[in-house]
PDB file of C-alpha atoms in Angstrom:
ATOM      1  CA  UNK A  30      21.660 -20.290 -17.414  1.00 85.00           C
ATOM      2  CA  UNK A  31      19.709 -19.372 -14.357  1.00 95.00           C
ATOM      3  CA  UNK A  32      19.648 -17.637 -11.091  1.00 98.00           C
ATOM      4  CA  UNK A  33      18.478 -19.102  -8.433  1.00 98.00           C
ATOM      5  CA  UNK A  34      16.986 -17.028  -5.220  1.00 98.00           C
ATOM      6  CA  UNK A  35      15.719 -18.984  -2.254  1.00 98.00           C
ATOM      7  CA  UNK A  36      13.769 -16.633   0.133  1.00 98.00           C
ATOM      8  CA  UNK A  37      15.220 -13.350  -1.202  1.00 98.00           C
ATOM      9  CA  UNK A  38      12.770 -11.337  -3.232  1.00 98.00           C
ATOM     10  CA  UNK A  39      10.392 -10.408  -0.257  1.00 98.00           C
ATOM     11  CA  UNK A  40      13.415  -8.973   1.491  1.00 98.00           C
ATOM     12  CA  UNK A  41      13.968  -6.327  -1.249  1.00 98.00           C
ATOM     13  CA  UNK A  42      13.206  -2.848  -0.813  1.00 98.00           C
ATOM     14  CA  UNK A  43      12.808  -1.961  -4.425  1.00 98.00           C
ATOM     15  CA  UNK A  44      11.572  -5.150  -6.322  1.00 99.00           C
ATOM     16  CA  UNK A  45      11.264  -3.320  -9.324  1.00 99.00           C
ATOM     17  CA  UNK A  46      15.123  -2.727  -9.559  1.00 99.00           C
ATOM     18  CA  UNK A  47      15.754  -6.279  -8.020  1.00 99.00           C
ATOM     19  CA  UNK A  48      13.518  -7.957 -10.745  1.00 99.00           C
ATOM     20  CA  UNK A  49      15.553  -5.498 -13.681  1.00 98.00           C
ATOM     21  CA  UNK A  50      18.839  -6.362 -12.368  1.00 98.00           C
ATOM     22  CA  UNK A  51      18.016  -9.722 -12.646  1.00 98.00           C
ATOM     23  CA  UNK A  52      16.803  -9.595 -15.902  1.00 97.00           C
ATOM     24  CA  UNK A  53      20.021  -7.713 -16.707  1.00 96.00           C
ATOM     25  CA  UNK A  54      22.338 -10.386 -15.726  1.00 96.00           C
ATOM     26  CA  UNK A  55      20.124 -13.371 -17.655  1.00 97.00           C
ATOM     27  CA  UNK A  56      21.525 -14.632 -20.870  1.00 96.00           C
ATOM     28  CA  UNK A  57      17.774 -14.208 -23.358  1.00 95.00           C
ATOM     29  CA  UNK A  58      16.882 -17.897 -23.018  1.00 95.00           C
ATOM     30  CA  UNK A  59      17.825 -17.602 -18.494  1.00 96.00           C
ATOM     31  CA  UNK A  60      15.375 -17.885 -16.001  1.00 98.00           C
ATOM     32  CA  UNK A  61      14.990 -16.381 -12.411  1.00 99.00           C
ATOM     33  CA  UNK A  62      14.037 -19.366  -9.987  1.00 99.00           C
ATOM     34  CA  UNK A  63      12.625 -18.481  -6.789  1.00 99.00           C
ATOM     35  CA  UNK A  64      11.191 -19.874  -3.716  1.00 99.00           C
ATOM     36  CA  UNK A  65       9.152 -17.629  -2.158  1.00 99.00           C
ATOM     37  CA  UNK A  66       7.412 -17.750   1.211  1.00 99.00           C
ATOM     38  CA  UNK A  67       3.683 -18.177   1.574  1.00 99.00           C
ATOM     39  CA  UNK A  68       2.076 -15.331   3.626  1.00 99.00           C
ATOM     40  CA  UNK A  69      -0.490 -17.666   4.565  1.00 99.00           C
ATOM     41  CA  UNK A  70       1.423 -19.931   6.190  1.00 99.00           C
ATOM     42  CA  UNK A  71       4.165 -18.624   7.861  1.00 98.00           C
ATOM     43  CA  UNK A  72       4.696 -15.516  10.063  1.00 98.00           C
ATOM     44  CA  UNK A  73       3.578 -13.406   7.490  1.00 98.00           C
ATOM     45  CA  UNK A  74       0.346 -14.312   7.941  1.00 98.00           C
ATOM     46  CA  UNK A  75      -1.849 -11.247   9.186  1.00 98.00           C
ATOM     47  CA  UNK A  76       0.229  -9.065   6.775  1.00 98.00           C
ATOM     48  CA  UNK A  77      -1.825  -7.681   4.153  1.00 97.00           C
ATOM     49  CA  UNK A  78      -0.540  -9.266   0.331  1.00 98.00           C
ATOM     50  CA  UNK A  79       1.097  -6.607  -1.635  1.00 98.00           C
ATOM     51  CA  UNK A  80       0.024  -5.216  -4.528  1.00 98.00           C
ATOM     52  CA  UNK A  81       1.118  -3.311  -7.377  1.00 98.00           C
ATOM     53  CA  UNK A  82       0.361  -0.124  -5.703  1.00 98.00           C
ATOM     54  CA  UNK A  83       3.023  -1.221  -2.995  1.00 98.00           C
ATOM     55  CA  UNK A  84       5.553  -1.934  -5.737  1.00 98.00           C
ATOM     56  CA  UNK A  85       5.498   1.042  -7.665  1.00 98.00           C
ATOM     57  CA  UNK A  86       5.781   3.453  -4.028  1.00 98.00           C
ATOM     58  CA  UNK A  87       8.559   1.677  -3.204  1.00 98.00           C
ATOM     59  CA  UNK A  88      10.736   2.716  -6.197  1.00 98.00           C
ATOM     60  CA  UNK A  89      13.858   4.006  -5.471  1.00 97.00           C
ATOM     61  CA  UNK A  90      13.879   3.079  -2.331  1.00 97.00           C
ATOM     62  CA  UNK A  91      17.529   1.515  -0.627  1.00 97.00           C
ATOM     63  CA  UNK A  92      15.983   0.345   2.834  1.00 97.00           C
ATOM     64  CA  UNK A  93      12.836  -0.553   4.051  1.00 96.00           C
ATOM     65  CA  UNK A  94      10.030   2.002   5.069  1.00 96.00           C
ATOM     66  CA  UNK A  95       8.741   1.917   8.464  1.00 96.00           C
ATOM     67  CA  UNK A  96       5.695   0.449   7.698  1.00 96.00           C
ATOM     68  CA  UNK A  97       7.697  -2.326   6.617  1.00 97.00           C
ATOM     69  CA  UNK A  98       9.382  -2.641   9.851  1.00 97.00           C
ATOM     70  CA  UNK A  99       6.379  -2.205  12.176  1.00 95.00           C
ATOM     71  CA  UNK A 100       4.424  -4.775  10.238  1.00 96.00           C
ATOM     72  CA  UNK A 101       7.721  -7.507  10.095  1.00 95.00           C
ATOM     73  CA  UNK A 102       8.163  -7.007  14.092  1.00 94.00           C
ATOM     74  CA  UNK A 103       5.159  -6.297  15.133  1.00 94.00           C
ATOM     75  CA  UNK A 104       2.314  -7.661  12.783  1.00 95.00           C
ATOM     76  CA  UNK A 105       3.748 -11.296  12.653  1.00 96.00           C
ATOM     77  CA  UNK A 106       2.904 -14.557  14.270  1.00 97.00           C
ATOM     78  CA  UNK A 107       4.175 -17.913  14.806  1.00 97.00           C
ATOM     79  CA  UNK A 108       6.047 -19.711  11.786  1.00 98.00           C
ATOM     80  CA  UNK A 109       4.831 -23.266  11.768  1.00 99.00           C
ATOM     81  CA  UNK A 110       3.239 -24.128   8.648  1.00 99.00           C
ATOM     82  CA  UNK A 111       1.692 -26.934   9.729  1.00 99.00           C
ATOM     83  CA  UNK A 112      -0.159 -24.680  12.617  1.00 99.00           C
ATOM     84  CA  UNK A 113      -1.319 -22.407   9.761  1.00 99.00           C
ATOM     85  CA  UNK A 114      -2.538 -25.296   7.316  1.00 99.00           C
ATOM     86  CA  UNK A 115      -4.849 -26.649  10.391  1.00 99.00           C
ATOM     87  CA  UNK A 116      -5.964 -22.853  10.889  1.00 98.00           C
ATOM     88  CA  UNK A 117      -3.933 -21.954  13.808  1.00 98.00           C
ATOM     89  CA  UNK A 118      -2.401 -18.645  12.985  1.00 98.00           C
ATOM     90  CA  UNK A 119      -1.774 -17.385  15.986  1.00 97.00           C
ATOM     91  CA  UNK A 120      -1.873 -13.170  16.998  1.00 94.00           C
ATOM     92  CA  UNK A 121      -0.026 -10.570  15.934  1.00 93.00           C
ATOM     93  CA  UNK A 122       2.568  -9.769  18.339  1.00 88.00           C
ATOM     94  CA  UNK A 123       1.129  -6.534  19.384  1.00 87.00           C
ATOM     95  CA  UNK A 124      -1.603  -8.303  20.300  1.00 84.00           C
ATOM     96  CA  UNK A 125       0.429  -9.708  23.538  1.00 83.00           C
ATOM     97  CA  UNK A 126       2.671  -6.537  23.628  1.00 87.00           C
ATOM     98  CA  UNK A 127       1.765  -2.997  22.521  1.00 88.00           C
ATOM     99  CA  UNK A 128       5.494  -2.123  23.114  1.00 93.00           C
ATOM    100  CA  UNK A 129       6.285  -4.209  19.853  1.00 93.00           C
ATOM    101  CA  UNK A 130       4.971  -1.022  17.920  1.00 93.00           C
ATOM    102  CA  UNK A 131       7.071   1.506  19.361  1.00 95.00           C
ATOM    103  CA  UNK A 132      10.181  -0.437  19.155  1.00 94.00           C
ATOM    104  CA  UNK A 133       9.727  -1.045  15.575  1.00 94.00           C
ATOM    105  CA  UNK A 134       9.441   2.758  15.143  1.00 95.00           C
ATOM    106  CA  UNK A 135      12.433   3.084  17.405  1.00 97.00           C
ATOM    107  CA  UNK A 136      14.010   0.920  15.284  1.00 96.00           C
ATOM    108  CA  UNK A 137      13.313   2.485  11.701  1.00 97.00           C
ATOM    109  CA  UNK A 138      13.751   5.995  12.845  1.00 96.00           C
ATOM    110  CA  UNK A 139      17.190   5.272  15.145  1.00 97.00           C
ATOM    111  CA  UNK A 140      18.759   3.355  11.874  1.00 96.00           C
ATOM    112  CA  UNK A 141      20.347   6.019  10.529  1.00 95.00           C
ATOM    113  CA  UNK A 142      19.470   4.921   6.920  1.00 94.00           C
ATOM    114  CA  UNK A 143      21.206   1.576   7.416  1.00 96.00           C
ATOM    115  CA  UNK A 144      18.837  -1.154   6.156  1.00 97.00           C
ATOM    116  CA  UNK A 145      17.106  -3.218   8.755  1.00 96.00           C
ATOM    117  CA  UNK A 146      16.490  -7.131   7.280  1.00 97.00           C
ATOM    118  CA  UNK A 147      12.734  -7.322   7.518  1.00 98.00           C
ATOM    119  CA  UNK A 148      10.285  -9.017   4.346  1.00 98.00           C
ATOM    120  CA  UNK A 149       8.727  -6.143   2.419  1.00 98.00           C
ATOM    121  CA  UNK A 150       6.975  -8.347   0.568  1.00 99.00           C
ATOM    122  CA  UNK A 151       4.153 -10.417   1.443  1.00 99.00           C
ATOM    123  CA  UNK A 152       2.952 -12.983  -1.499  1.00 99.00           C
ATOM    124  CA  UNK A 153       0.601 -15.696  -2.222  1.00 99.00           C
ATOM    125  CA  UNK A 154       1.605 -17.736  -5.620  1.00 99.00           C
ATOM    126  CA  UNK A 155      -2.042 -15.977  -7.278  1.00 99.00           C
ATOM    127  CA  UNK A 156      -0.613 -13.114  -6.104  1.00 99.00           C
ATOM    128  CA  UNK A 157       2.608 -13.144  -7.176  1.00 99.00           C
ATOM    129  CA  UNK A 158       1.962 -14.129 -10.396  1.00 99.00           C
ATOM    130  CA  UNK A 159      -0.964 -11.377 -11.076  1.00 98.00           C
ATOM    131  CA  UNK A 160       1.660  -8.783  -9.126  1.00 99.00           C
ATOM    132  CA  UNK A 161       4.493  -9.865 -11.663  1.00 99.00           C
ATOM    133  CA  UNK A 162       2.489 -10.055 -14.577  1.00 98.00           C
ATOM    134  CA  UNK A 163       0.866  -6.805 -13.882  1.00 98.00           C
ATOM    135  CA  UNK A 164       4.830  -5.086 -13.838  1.00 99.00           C
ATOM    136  CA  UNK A 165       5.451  -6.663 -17.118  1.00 98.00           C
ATOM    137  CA  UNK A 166       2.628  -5.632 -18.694  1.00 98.00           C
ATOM    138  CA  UNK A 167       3.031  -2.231 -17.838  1.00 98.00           C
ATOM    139  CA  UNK A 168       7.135  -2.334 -18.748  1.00 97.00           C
ATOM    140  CA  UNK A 169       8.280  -1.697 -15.634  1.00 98.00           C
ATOM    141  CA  UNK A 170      10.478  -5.312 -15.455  1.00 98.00           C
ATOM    142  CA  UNK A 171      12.243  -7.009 -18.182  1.00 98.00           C
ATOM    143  CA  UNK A 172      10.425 -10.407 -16.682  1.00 98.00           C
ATOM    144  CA  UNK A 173       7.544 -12.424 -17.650  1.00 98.00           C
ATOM    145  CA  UNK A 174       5.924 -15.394 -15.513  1.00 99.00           C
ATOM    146  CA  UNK A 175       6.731 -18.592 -16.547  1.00 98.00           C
ATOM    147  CA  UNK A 176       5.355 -20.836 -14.099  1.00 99.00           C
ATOM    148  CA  UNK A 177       4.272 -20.572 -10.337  1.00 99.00           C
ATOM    149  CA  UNK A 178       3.461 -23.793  -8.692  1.00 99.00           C
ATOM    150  CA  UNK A 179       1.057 -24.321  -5.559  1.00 99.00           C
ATOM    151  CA  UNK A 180       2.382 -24.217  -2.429  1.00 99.00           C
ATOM    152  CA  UNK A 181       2.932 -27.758  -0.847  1.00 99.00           C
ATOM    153  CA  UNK A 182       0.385 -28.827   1.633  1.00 99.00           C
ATOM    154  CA  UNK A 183       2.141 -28.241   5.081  1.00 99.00           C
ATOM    155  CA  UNK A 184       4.864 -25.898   3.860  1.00 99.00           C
ATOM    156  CA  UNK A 185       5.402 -22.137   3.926  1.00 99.00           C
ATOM    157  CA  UNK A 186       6.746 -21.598  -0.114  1.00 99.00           C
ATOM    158  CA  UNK A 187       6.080 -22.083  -3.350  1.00 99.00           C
ATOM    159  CA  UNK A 188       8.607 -21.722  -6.471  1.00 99.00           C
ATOM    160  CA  UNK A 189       8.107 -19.733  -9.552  1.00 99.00           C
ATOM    161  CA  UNK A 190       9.717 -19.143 -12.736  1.00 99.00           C
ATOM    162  CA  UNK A 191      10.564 -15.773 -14.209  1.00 99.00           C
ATOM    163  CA  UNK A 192      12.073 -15.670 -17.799  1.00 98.00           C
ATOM    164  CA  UNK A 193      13.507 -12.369 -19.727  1.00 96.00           C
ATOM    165  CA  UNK A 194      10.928 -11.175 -21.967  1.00 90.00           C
ATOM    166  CA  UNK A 195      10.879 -11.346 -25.145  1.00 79.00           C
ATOM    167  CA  UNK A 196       9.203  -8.756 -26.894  1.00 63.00           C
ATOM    168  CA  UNK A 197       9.433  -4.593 -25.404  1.00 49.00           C
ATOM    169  CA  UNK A 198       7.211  -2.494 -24.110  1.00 44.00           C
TER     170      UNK A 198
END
């Protein structure tokens, strides 16, 4: 058995819990497949890659934090990968409009709490695997890395392959 998540896990504001629940709902021998997007290549691209620092803060949390929602609306750029494969990233949108900033904090701090659908997550595949194995080496998921391929010249993802793990601790 498997599940299968398809430009999901950088939307999640706690991917500690997400990566647990999954691991919850795996039979032992299931895997998690997911294709991820490539901050390199897409309009993630001048967004710092997370890190295990950035995954631990954000337990508990239900929606995103405003840094997550200034960098999603105003930190990104174009989304063609094949732009970003020939080096053509773009700017940042607040590069062409300052007024990008404020209405991302507008928008975080007039929510109310409700979650705003921005990527928390910004990934690599060497970074995703060292940020997942790092989590499961230190207990915090019930996941180990399997496999995570290359991204695809000309693309914006990559896949990987999460599997429960198999020993504690």
């Amino acid at each position: 058995d498997c599940c299968l998540s398809s430009h999901c896990i950088e939307h999640q504001p706690d991917l500690i819990r997400h990566l647990n629940q999954v691991a919850r709902i795996l039979v032992p021998t299931g895997r998690y497949l997911l294709i991820i997007p490539d901050k390199r290549y897409c309009f993630d691209h001048f967004i710092p890659e997370s890190s295990i620092a950035d995954f631990i803060n954000a337990r508990g949390n239900r929606v995103h934090s405003a840094k997550s929602v200034i960098e999603h609306i105003a930190l990104t750029t174009h989304n063609d990968p094949v732009r970003h494969w020939i080096g053509d990233h773009g700017v940042p949108k607040f590069r062409h409009d300052l007024t990008t900033v404020s209405s991302a904090m507008s928008a975080h701090d007039n929510s109310g709490g409700a979650y705003i659908d921005v990527h928390a997550w910004q990934f690599t595949p060497q970074s995703f695997r060292s940020g997942i194995e790092a989590l499961s080496n230190l207990g915090l998921i019930g996941l180990d890395v399997e496999q995570v391929y290359s991204t695809p010249h000309n693309t914006f993802e990559f896949c990987a392959i999460l599997k429960r793990r198999t020993s504690a601790g």
